[in-house]
Amino acid sequence: MSTLAIKAKGAYQSTKSYFKHFTFRKFFNSIKTYFSKPQNVILIAFFILLSLTVVVPLFSMLSDSFTVQSRSEAEFFEEFYGLDIKKGDFTWCNWPRALFDPSGSGLSIINFWKPLGLSMAMAILACLIAVSVGGILAWFITRSNVPFKKYISTVFIFPYIMPSWSIAMFWENFFKNSAIPASTYQVGMLESLTGIQTPEYLVYGILPCALVLGIHYSPFAYILIGGILRNMDANLEEAATILKASRLKILTRITIPIVAPAIISTVLLVFSSSISSYTVPAFLNKNGSFMSISQSLRGSLVQNGTKGNGYVIAVFLLLISLVILLVNNYFTKSRRGFTTVSGKSGQVTKVKIGGSQTKWVKWIVAAILVLFVTFFAVFPLITFILESLEENSGDLSSITLRYWTTTEETDVRLSAQGQSSQGILHNYTIWNSFGRSFLVSVIVSLFAGSFGILIGYAVSKNRRSKLANYVSNCAFLPYLIPALSFSAVFFSLSFQPGFTWMNASASGGSETAAMLACIVCGSIKFLPFASRSGTNSMLQVSGEIEEAALMTGCPWWKRMLKIMFPIQKSSFISCYLLPFISCMRELTLFVLITSQFTLITNVLTYFDNYGLTQISNGINLLIVLFVIGINLLVNKLTGASIDKGIGG
């Protein structure tokens, strides 16, 4: 080889080595730079965590809907489909069995189609009630001169702070009467005070369920619609008034179209939540007049021979939620111009209720509104107190402290199971479950709140990143999944190898396993509250503030504790408060993964099913007062309030 060739080869090898080293060093430096930013580390961490806790369990449940769950299911498939399969094998038969029962017994109609139809009817009616009640109240608070706005605005939030089943229990306490067998002929408050006996369909069945759910979710409409009405440009309505448009035309042509996004959001949210409601139909269906789809889902999953049907129903509810999400996106994208705040007049002209000669009209309207919100927000507490003190329901002369103070066992059925039926103040079953509920709620709020703040920080710093969008969407996805379906996801996962530590039945009825399952399930389910609150609060903070601290060499954790948290204290506390309150009052989410004595809500349901209504009402009173008290205390200390910004 010539000298020139040798030199050329050496130069080539040297250049190749240089570029190889340069490329590796550049790649290494880019990786080092990427992970030097805390927001990128957070996104990677939550990409892995949310994929494992949200995406993987969803696919696990979907897989279970195509899997033989028991020997009895295998025998059924062999008999009617001629398949030689065994437990754990793949099968498509769960779907036709659940939707079109081949045995000819009509079970698919009884357990799926009829409950689904009734649940949809209940959800549609609940939507109409929620939008009507919440929208009307929002209009009166923001657009009229009606008195007592502060009281109405504050108290009307209580029906949402209270569990939906608390309102259901109140409804039963108030309207039950001696003519209804399902209420064991007990006298309710209405009959006790007036002698009026309401028909059974107003006490138990689909109508009262829809009414209770509509009232429970009407604060959503109130907050969403009220916020838009308060921030509307007053020139829109003033211009219409100058053109001699009637109030009805202004309402239908201007006001309602502007608040349409809030109405659509409320309808979709209430429909999704109501169709999968378990607790309200469980309390207000004592006459067995109808079965909701959520009750059918739970019944299928707890029976060994129909778990496949249960997973099919759970997946079907998930598909309904997906359709609702797509509908919401369609309406949002089809009208991008929802501008309600402009740089012009922000002064809202209040509608005067009554003329100069009929000023008394506004006081009548105010009295009606005050009575309405008091009936559903304050009066339930009174009924819980009375029902827990009355020996005979509805009989004020039979008031006693026995069910609060007695140390004697009041029911041998509970004693036979090793549980206490003593008075509430001495009942270890109640206080042990209350302590477990409190502990689970605290841990869930710490996880969900902290995760939500971290996700909010990372997403706000990388808003255009695909990874940030994935993490943000995964964090919000549990909000769109019905509570019972989400519970079914983790119920399914707890039977998989490596996850049996979450299965209470596999752990010999261990309450610790049930609590761990509640913590995992609750932390993920209530993460959307915290992540959205955290993201919105972080987006409000200018990046210059953190950059100034960064230039001084301030570490990331100190910037969060010393700068970010003090600036957005109220929003960050909400990240912890919302999951705590939601978890403390929750029953539907935990009903599949707990025993009947794990949490205080389980115990309340158990006492109510056993006919110990005095104790169940006392437990309900404790839960409601505790939840409302915590909410008011935090609001008092931090200044945060979910009705702030609406008016009053």
mmCIF file of N, CA and C in Angstrom, residues 365-474:
data_model
loop_
_atom_site.group_PDB
_atom_site.id
_atom_site.type_symbol
_atom_site.label_atom_id
_atom_site.label_comp_id
_atom_site.label_asym_id
_atom_site.label_seq_id
_atom_site.Cartn_x
_atom_site.Cartn_y
_atom_site.Cartn_z
ATOM 1 N N VAL A 365 -89.914 35.865 45.998
ATOM 2 C CA VAL A 365 -88.970 35.038 45.238
ATOM 3 C C VAL A 365 -87.809 34.605 46.131
ATOM 4 N N ALA A 366 -87.273 35.552 46.911
ATOM 5 C CA ALA A 366 -86.166 35.235 47.818
ATOM 6 C C ALA A 366 -86.582 34.186 48.843
ATOM 7 N N ALA A 367 -87.803 34.306 49.350
ATOM 8 C CA ALA A 367 -88.289 33.341 50.344
ATOM 9 C C ALA A 367 -88.385 31.941 49.740
ATOM 10 N N ILE A 368 -88.861 31.872 48.479
ATOM 11 C CA ILE A 368 -88.966 30.570 47.806
ATOM 12 C C ILE A 368 -87.583 29.951 47.615
ATOM 13 N N LEU A 369 -86.613 30.762 47.177
ATOM 14 C CA LEU A 369 -85.260 30.260 46.964
ATOM 15 C C LEU A 369 -84.614 29.826 48.275
ATOM 16 N N VAL A 370 -84.793 30.619 49.322
ATOM 17 C CA VAL A 370 -84.221 30.271 50.633
ATOM 18 C C VAL A 370 -84.822 28.977 51.154
ATOM 19 N N LEU A 371 -86.138 28.842 51.030
ATOM 20 C CA LEU A 371 -86.796 27.617 51.491
ATOM 21 C C LEU A 371 -86.318 26.409 50.687
ATOM 22 N N PHE A 372 -86.140 26.601 49.394
ATOM 23 C CA PHE A 372 -85.703 25.495 48.536
ATOM 24 C C PHE A 372 -84.314 25.003 48.928
ATOM 25 N N VAL A 373 -83.352 25.931 49.006
ATOM 26 C CA VAL A 373 -81.983 25.505 49.327
ATOM 27 C C VAL A 373 -81.886 25.004 50.766
ATOM 28 N N THR A 374 -82.692 25.566 51.658
ATOM 29 C CA THR A 374 -82.677 25.105 53.044
ATOM 30 C C THR A 374 -83.233 23.694 53.146
ATOM 31 N N PHE A 375 -84.267 23.402 52.341
ATOM 32 C CA PHE A 375 -84.892 22.084 52.377
ATOM 33 C C PHE A 375 -83.900 20.987 52.008
ATOM 34 N N PHE A 376 -83.061 21.253 51.005
ATOM 35 C CA PHE A 376 -82.132 20.220 50.542
ATOM 36 C C PHE A 376 -80.739 20.321 51.164
ATOM 37 N N ALA A 377 -80.430 21.432 51.848
ATOM 38 C CA ALA A 377 -79.080 21.602 52.396
ATOM 39 C C ALA A 377 -79.045 21.553 53.918
ATOM 40 N N VAL A 378 -80.047 22.094 54.569
ATOM 41 C CA VAL A 378 -80.052 22.174 56.033
ATOM 42 C C VAL A 378 -81.022 21.177 56.650
ATOM 43 N N PHE A 379 -82.203 21.073 56.051
ATOM 44 C CA PHE A 379 -83.232 20.202 56.606
ATOM 45 C C PHE A 379 -82.803 18.737 56.698
ATOM 46 N N PRO A 380 -81.988 18.223 55.732
ATOM 47 C CA PRO A 380 -81.533 16.831 55.892
ATOM 48 C C PRO A 380 -80.836 16.574 57.217
ATOM 49 N N LEU A 381 -80.037 17.527 57.688
ATOM 50 C CA LEU A 381 -79.342 17.343 58.965
ATOM 51 C C LEU A 381 -80.339 17.212 60.112
ATOM 52 N N ILE A 382 -81.428 17.987 60.041
ATOM 53 C CA ILE A 382 -82.454 17.914 61.087
ATOM 54 C C ILE A 382 -83.108 16.547 61.089
ATOM 55 N N THR A 383 -83.414 16.018 59.884
ATOM 56 C CA THR A 383 -84.049 14.698 59.819
ATOM 57 C C THR A 383 -83.108 13.603 60.305
ATOM 58 N N PHE A 384 -81.820 13.720 60.017
ATOM 59 C CA PHE A 384 -80.868 12.716 60.495
ATOM 60 C C PHE A 384 -80.812 12.714 62.027
ATOM 61 N N ILE A 385 -80.838 13.903 62.604
ATOM 62 C CA ILE A 385 -80.814 14.005 64.069
ATOM 63 C C ILE A 385 -82.058 13.355 64.658
ATOM 64 N N LEU A 386 -83.228 13.719 64.131
ATOM 65 C CA LEU A 386 -84.477 13.191 64.681
ATOM 66 C C LEU A 386 -84.592 11.686 64.477
ATOM 67 N N GLU A 387 -84.222 11.211 63.273
ATOM 68 C CA GLU A 387 -84.334 9.773 62.993
ATOM 69 C C GLU A 387 -83.382 8.950 63.860
ATOM 70 N N SER A 388 -82.268 9.547 64.267
ATOM 71 C CA SER A 388 -81.335 8.820 65.126
ATOM 72 C C SER A 388 -81.782 8.812 66.589
ATOM 73 N N LEU A 389 -82.753 9.670 66.913
ATOM 74 C CA LEU A 389 -83.213 9.777 68.306
ATOM 75 C C LEU A 389 -84.574 9.149 68.542
ATOM 76 N N GLU A 390 -85.334 8.903 67.476
ATOM 77 C CA GLU A 390 -86.701 8.389 67.638
ATOM 78 C C GLU A 390 -86.716 6.865 67.709
ATOM 79 N N GLU A 391 -87.320 6.350 68.752
ATOM 80 C CA GLU A 391 -87.497 4.901 68.889
ATOM 81 C C GLU A 391 -88.402 4.389 67.784
ATOM 82 N N ASN A 392 -89.488 5.135 67.532
ATOM 83 C CA ASN A 392 -90.407 4.829 66.435
ATOM 84 C C ASN A 392 -90.330 5.961 65.415
ATOM 85 N N SER A 393 -90.008 5.617 64.199
ATOM 86 C CA SER A 393 -89.800 6.630 63.172
ATOM 87 C C SER A 393 -91.020 7.529 63.020
ATOM 88 N N GLY A 394 -90.778 8.856 63.050
ATOM 89 C CA GLY A 394 -91.845 9.831 62.892
ATOM 90 C C GLY A 394 -92.586 10.169 64.163
ATOM 91 N N ASP A 395 -92.287 9.475 65.243
ATOM 92 C CA ASP A 395 -92.962 9.711 66.523
ATOM 93 C C ASP A 395 -92.056 10.553 67.424
ATOM 94 N N LEU A 396 -92.342 11.850 67.495
ATOM 95 C CA LEU A 396 -91.498 12.752 68.279
ATOM 96 C C LEU A 396 -91.579 12.475 69.773
ATOM 97 N N SER A 397 -92.642 11.785 70.192
ATOM 98 C CA SER A 397 -92.773 11.476 71.620
ATOM 99 C C SER A 397 -91.888 10.311 72.052
ATOM 100 N N SER A 398 -91.264 9.636 71.065
ATOM 101 C CA SER A 398 -90.435 8.462 71.393
ATOM 102 C C SER A 398 -88.944 8.768 71.328
ATOM 103 N N ILE A 399 -88.590 10.049 71.447
ATOM 104 C CA ILE A 399 -87.179 10.442 71.364
ATOM 105 C C ILE A 399 -86.390 9.861 72.527
ATOM 106 N N THR A 400 -85.246 9.278 72.194
ATOM 107 C CA THR A 400 -84.383 8.659 73.194
ATOM 108 C C THR A 400 -82.928 8.742 72.736
ATOM 109 N N LEU A 401 -82.011 8.723 73.697
ATOM 110 C CA LEU A 401 -80.572 8.712 73.389
ATOM 111 C C LEU A 401 -80.021 7.283 73.338
ATOM 112 N N ARG A 402 -80.918 6.321 73.383
ATOM 113 C CA ARG A 402 -80.499 4.920 73.494
ATOM 114 C C ARG A 402 -79.550 4.510 72.373
ATOM 115 N N TYR A 403 -79.848 4.910 71.147
ATOM 116 C CA TYR A 403 -79.036 4.465 70.015
ATOM 117 C C TYR A 403 -77.721 5.230 69.901
ATOM 118 N N TRP A 404 -77.521 6.177 70.787
ATOM 119 C CA TRP A 404 -76.244 6.883 70.860
ATOM 120 C C TRP A 404 -75.411 6.446 72.060
ATOM 121 N N THR A 405 -76.072 6.121 73.168
ATOM 122 C CA THR A 405 -75.340 5.941 74.427
ATOM 123 C C THR A 405 -75.355 4.534 74.999
ATOM 124 N N THR A 406 -76.255 3.660 74.537
ATOM 125 C CA THR A 406 -76.367 2.348 75.173
ATOM 126 C C THR A 406 -75.107 1.503 74.968
ATOM 127 N N THR A 407 -74.778 0.741 76.001
ATOM 128 C CA THR A 407 -73.654 -0.201 75.911
ATOM 129 C C THR A 407 -74.146 -1.625 75.669
ATOM 130 N N GLU A 408 -75.466 -1.786 75.538
ATOM 131 C CA GLU A 408 -76.055 -3.092 75.275
ATOM 132 C C GLU A 408 -76.093 -3.352 73.766
ATOM 133 N N GLU A 409 -76.011 -4.630 73.401
ATOM 134 C CA GLU A 409 -76.110 -5.004 71.991
ATOM 135 C C GLU A 409 -77.572 -4.919 71.564
ATOM 136 N N THR A 410 -77.825 -4.223 70.459
ATOM 137 C CA THR A 410 -79.203 -4.015 69.998
ATOM 138 C C THR A 410 -79.620 -4.995 68.903
ATOM 139 N N ASP A 411 -78.686 -5.795 68.394
ATOM 140 C CA ASP A 411 -79.028 -6.736 67.326
ATOM 141 C C ASP A 411 -78.115 -7.953 67.417
ATOM 142 N N VAL A 412 -78.711 -9.116 67.612
ATOM 143 C CA VAL A 412 -77.919 -10.344 67.787
ATOM 144 C C VAL A 412 -77.249 -10.777 66.483
ATOM 145 N N ARG A 413 -77.785 -10.352 65.339
ATOM 146 C CA ARG A 413 -77.203 -10.749 64.052
ATOM 147 C C ARG A 413 -75.801 -10.170 63.895
ATOM 148 N N LEU A 414 -75.619 -8.950 64.342
ATOM 149 C CA LEU A 414 -74.297 -8.336 64.287
ATOM 150 C C LEU A 414 -73.363 -8.963 65.303
ATOM 151 N N SER A 415 -73.870 -9.223 66.496
ATOM 152 C CA SER A 415 -73.042 -9.833 67.538
ATOM 153 C C SER A 415 -72.542 -11.198 67.094
ATOM 154 N N ALA A 416 -73.372 -11.941 66.367
ATOM 155 C CA ALA A 416 -72.973 -13.267 65.894
ATOM 156 C C ALA A 416 -71.829 -13.203 64.893
ATOM 157 N N GLN A 417 -71.644 -12.052 64.249
ATOM 158 C CA GLN A 417 -70.554 -11.877 63.290
ATOM 159 C C GLN A 417 -69.331 -11.223 63.919
ATOM 160 N N GLY A 418 -69.364 -11.059 65.245
ATOM 161 C CA GLY A 418 -68.237 -10.450 65.927
ATOM 162 C C GLY A 418 -68.202 -8.942 65.816
ATOM 163 N N GLN A 419 -69.337 -8.345 65.425
ATOM 164 C CA GLN A 419 -69.419 -6.895 65.281
ATOM 165 C C GLN A 419 -70.290 -6.307 66.382
ATOM 166 N N SER A 420 -70.191 -5.015 66.563
ATOM 167 C CA SER A 420 -70.911 -4.348 67.649
ATOM 168 C C SER A 420 -72.194 -3.717 67.135
ATOM 169 N N SER A 421 -73.246 -3.825 67.922
ATOM 170 C CA SER A 421 -74.500 -3.121 67.644
ATOM 171 C C SER A 421 -74.869 -2.228 68.820
ATOM 172 N N GLN A 422 -73.857 -1.816 69.576
ATOM 173 C CA GLN A 422 -74.082 -0.898 70.691
ATOM 174 C C GLN A 422 -74.400 0.502 70.165
ATOM 175 N N GLY A 423 -74.654 1.420 71.099
ATOM 176 C CA GLY A 423 -74.901 2.797 70.713
ATOM 177 C C GLY A 423 -73.706 3.376 69.973
ATOM 178 N N ILE A 424 -73.957 4.398 69.172
ATOM 179 C CA ILE A 424 -72.933 4.941 68.279
ATOM 180 C C ILE A 424 -71.681 5.370 69.044
ATOM 181 N N LEU A 425 -71.848 5.991 70.189
ATOM 182 C CA LEU A 425 -70.700 6.502 70.936
ATOM 183 C C LEU A 425 -69.840 5.387 71.511
ATOM 184 N N HIS A 426 -70.382 4.176 71.640
ATOM 185 C CA HIS A 426 -69.639 3.053 72.217
ATOM 186 C C HIS A 426 -69.400 1.934 71.196
ATOM 187 N N ASN A 427 -69.749 2.149 69.945
ATOM 188 C CA ASN A 427 -69.735 1.100 68.940
ATOM 189 C C ASN A 427 -68.361 1.018 68.269
ATOM 190 N N TYR A 428 -67.597 -0.042 68.598
ATOM 191 C CA TYR A 428 -66.241 -0.154 68.044
ATOM 192 C C TYR A 428 -66.257 -0.451 66.553
ATOM 193 N N THR A 429 -67.309 -1.096 66.057
ATOM 194 C CA THR A 429 -67.415 -1.345 64.617
ATOM 195 C C THR A 429 -67.483 -0.028 63.849
ATOM 196 N N ILE A 430 -68.270 0.903 64.362
ATOM 197 C CA ILE A 430 -68.424 2.209 63.708
ATOM 198 C C ILE A 430 -67.135 3.003 63.773
ATOM 199 N N TRP A 431 -66.529 3.085 64.961
ATOM 200 C CA TRP A 431 -65.359 3.952 65.115
ATOM 201 C C TRP A 431 -64.109 3.364 64.471
ATOM 202 N N ASN A 432 -64.009 2.037 64.446
ATOM 203 C CA ASN A 432 -62.884 1.423 63.725
ATOM 204 C C ASN A 432 -62.976 1.705 62.225
ATOM 205 N N SER A 433 -64.179 1.569 61.680
ATOM 206 C CA SER A 433 -64.373 1.840 60.247
ATOM 207 C C SER A 433 -64.216 3.332 59.949
ATOM 208 N N PHE A 434 -64.663 4.192 60.878
ATOM 209 C CA PHE A 434 -64.480 5.631 60.686
ATOM 210 C C PHE A 434 -62.990 5.978 60.665
ATOM 211 N N GLY A 435 -62.225 5.359 61.552
ATOM 212 C CA GLY A 435 -60.779 5.589 61.570
ATOM 213 C C GLY A 435 -60.112 5.121 60.295
ATOM 214 N N ARG A 436 -60.554 3.959 59.783
ATOM 215 C CA ARG A 436 -59.984 3.466 58.516
ATOM 216 C C ARG A 436 -60.344 4.403 57.365
ATOM 217 N N SER A 437 -61.585 4.896 57.346
ATOM 218 C CA SER A 437 -61.992 5.846 56.299
ATOM 219 C C SER A 437 -61.157 7.120 56.365
ATOM 220 N N PHE A 438 -60.938 7.616 57.582
ATOM 221 C CA PHE A 438 -60.155 8.837 57.746
ATOM 222 C C PHE A 438 -58.716 8.620 57.292
ATOM 223 N N LEU A 439 -58.129 7.487 57.677
ATOM 224 C CA LEU A 439 -56.747 7.193 57.295
ATOM 225 C C LEU A 439 -56.624 7.051 55.783
ATOM 226 N N VAL A 440 -57.534 6.307 55.172
ATOM 227 C CA VAL A 440 -57.515 6.141 53.714
ATOM 228 C C VAL A 440 -57.669 7.491 53.027
ATOM 229 N N SER A 441 -58.592 8.336 53.525
ATOM 230 C CA SER A 441 -58.837 9.644 52.912
ATOM 231 C C SER A 441 -57.612 10.547 53.010
ATOM 232 N N VAL A 442 -56.938 10.526 54.156
ATOM 233 C CA VAL A 442 -55.742 11.349 54.334
ATOM 234 C C VAL A 442 -54.645 10.911 53.372
ATOM 235 N N ILE A 443 -54.402 9.598 53.290
ATOM 236 C CA ILE A 443 -53.338 9.092 52.414
ATOM 237 C C ILE A 443 -53.674 9.356 50.950
ATOM 238 N N VAL A 444 -54.929 9.128 50.581
ATOM 239 C CA VAL A 444 -55.359 9.389 49.197
ATOM 240 C C VAL A 444 -55.182 10.862 48.852
ATOM 241 N N SER A 445 -55.576 11.754 49.783
ATOM 242 C CA SER A 445 -55.443 13.190 49.511
ATOM 243 C C SER A 445 -53.976 13.598 49.385
ATOM 244 N N LEU A 446 -53.106 12.990 50.195
ATOM 245 C CA LEU A 446 -51.673 13.307 50.103
ATOM 246 C C LEU A 446 -51.094 12.860 48.761
ATOM 247 N N PHE A 447 -51.446 11.637 48.360
ATOM 248 C CA PHE A 447 -50.952 11.134 47.073
ATOM 249 C C PHE A 447 -51.542 11.933 45.912
ATOM 250 N N ALA A 448 -52.882 12.008 45.861
ATOM 251 C CA ALA A 448 -53.543 12.675 44.741
ATOM 252 C C ALA A 448 -53.164 14.154 44.679
ATOM 253 N N GLY A 449 -53.148 14.829 45.843
ATOM 254 C CA GLY A 449 -52.813 16.248 45.864
ATOM 255 C C GLY A 449 -51.388 16.516 45.424
ATOM 256 N N SER A 450 -50.452 15.758 45.978
ATOM 257 C CA SER A 450 -49.043 15.960 45.616
ATOM 258 C C SER A 450 -48.794 15.614 44.157
ATOM 259 N N PHE A 451 -49.350 14.491 43.710
ATOM 260 C CA PHE A 451 -49.199 14.109 42.303
ATOM 261 C C PHE A 451 -49.822 15.159 41.383
ATOM 262 N N GLY A 452 -50.990 15.682 41.776
ATOM 263 C CA GLY A 452 -51.658 16.682 40.955
ATOM 264 C C GLY A 452 -50.842 17.949 40.814
ATOM 265 N N ILE A 453 -50.223 18.395 41.915
ATOM 266 C CA ILE A 453 -49.386 19.601 41.875
ATOM 267 C C ILE A 453 -48.163 19.377 40.989
ATOM 268 N N LEU A 454 -47.529 18.204 41.134
ATOM 269 C CA LEU A 454 -46.352 17.906 40.320
ATOM 270 C C LEU A 454 -46.709 17.815 38.836
ATOM 271 N N ILE A 455 -47.833 17.155 38.536
ATOM 272 C CA ILE A 455 -48.272 17.062 37.140
ATOM 273 C C ILE A 455 -48.596 18.452 36.595
ATOM 274 N N GLY A 456 -49.269 19.267 37.413
ATOM 275 C CA GLY A 456 -49.593 20.624 36.993
ATOM 276 C C GLY A 456 -48.348 21.438 36.683
ATOM 277 N N TYR A 457 -47.320 21.282 37.525
ATOM 278 C CA TYR A 457 -46.067 21.998 37.304
ATOM 279 C C TYR A 457 -45.406 21.549 36.001
ATOM 280 N N ALA A 458 -45.306 20.239 35.815
ATOM 281 C CA ALA A 458 -44.607 19.707 34.637
ATOM 282 C C ALA A 458 -45.354 20.030 33.350
ATOM 283 N N VAL A 459 -46.687 19.901 33.384
ATOM 284 C CA VAL A 459 -47.487 20.166 32.181
ATOM 285 C C VAL A 459 -47.432 21.645 31.811
ATOM 286 N N SER A 460 -47.485 22.518 32.819
ATOM 287 C CA SER A 460 -47.449 23.956 32.533
ATOM 288 C C SER A 460 -46.105 24.388 31.935
ATOM 289 N N LYS A 461 -45.030 23.661 32.260
ATOM 290 C CA LYS A 461 -43.710 23.995 31.720
ATOM 291 C C LYS A 461 -43.475 23.391 30.332
ATOM 292 N N ASN A 462 -44.273 22.390 29.961
ATOM 293 C CA ASN A 462 -44.095 21.716 28.661
ATOM 294 C C ASN A 462 -45.442 21.591 27.952
ATOM 295 N N ARG A 463 -46.146 22.688 27.819
ATOM 296 C CA ARG A 463 -47.519 22.647 27.322
ATOM 297 C C ARG A 463 -47.640 22.056 25.920
ATOM 298 N N ARG A 464 -46.640 22.256 25.073
ATOM 299 C CA ARG A 464 -46.723 21.788 23.687
ATOM 300 C C ARG A 464 -46.069 20.425 23.476
ATOM 301 N N SER A 465 -45.631 19.830 24.532
ATOM 302 C CA SER A 465 -44.978 18.528 24.439
ATOM 303 C C SER A 465 -46.014 17.408 24.335
ATOM 304 N N LYS A 466 -45.750 16.438 23.466
ATOM 305 C CA LYS A 466 -46.640 15.282 23.348
ATOM 306 C C LYS A 466 -46.647 14.467 24.631
ATOM 307 N N LEU A 467 -45.489 14.381 25.282
ATOM 308 C CA LEU A 467 -45.410 13.648 26.546
ATOM 309 C C LEU A 467 -46.267 14.328 27.605
ATOM 310 N N ALA A 468 -46.232 15.667 27.644
ATOM 311 C CA ALA A 468 -47.044 16.406 28.616
ATOM 312 C C ALA A 468 -48.534 16.204 28.342
ATOM 313 N N ASN A 469 -48.909 16.198 27.076
ATOM 314 C CA ASN A 469 -50.312 15.969 26.722
ATOM 315 C C ASN A 469 -50.755 14.570 27.119
ATOM 316 N N TYR A 470 -49.882 13.594 26.917
ATOM 317 C CA TYR A 470 -50.215 12.214 27.301
ATOM 318 C C TYR A 470 -50.422 12.110 28.805
ATOM 319 N N VAL A 471 -49.502 12.678 29.577
ATOM 320 C CA VAL A 471 -49.608 12.628 31.040
ATOM 321 C C VAL A 471 -50.861 13.356 31.512
ATOM 322 N N SER A 472 -51.132 14.527 30.928
ATOM 323 C CA SER A 472 -52.310 15.300 31.315
ATOM 324 C C SER A 472 -53.596 14.547 31.005
ATOM 325 N N ASN A 473 -53.679 13.919 29.836
ATOM 326 C CA ASN A 473 -54.875 13.168 29.459
ATOM 327 C C ASN A 473 -55.046 11.921 30.305
ATOM 328 N N CYS A 474 -53.944 11.233 30.598
ATOM 329 C CA CYS A 474 -54.022 10.041 31.446
ATOM 330 C C CYS A 474 -54.471 10.403 32.859
#
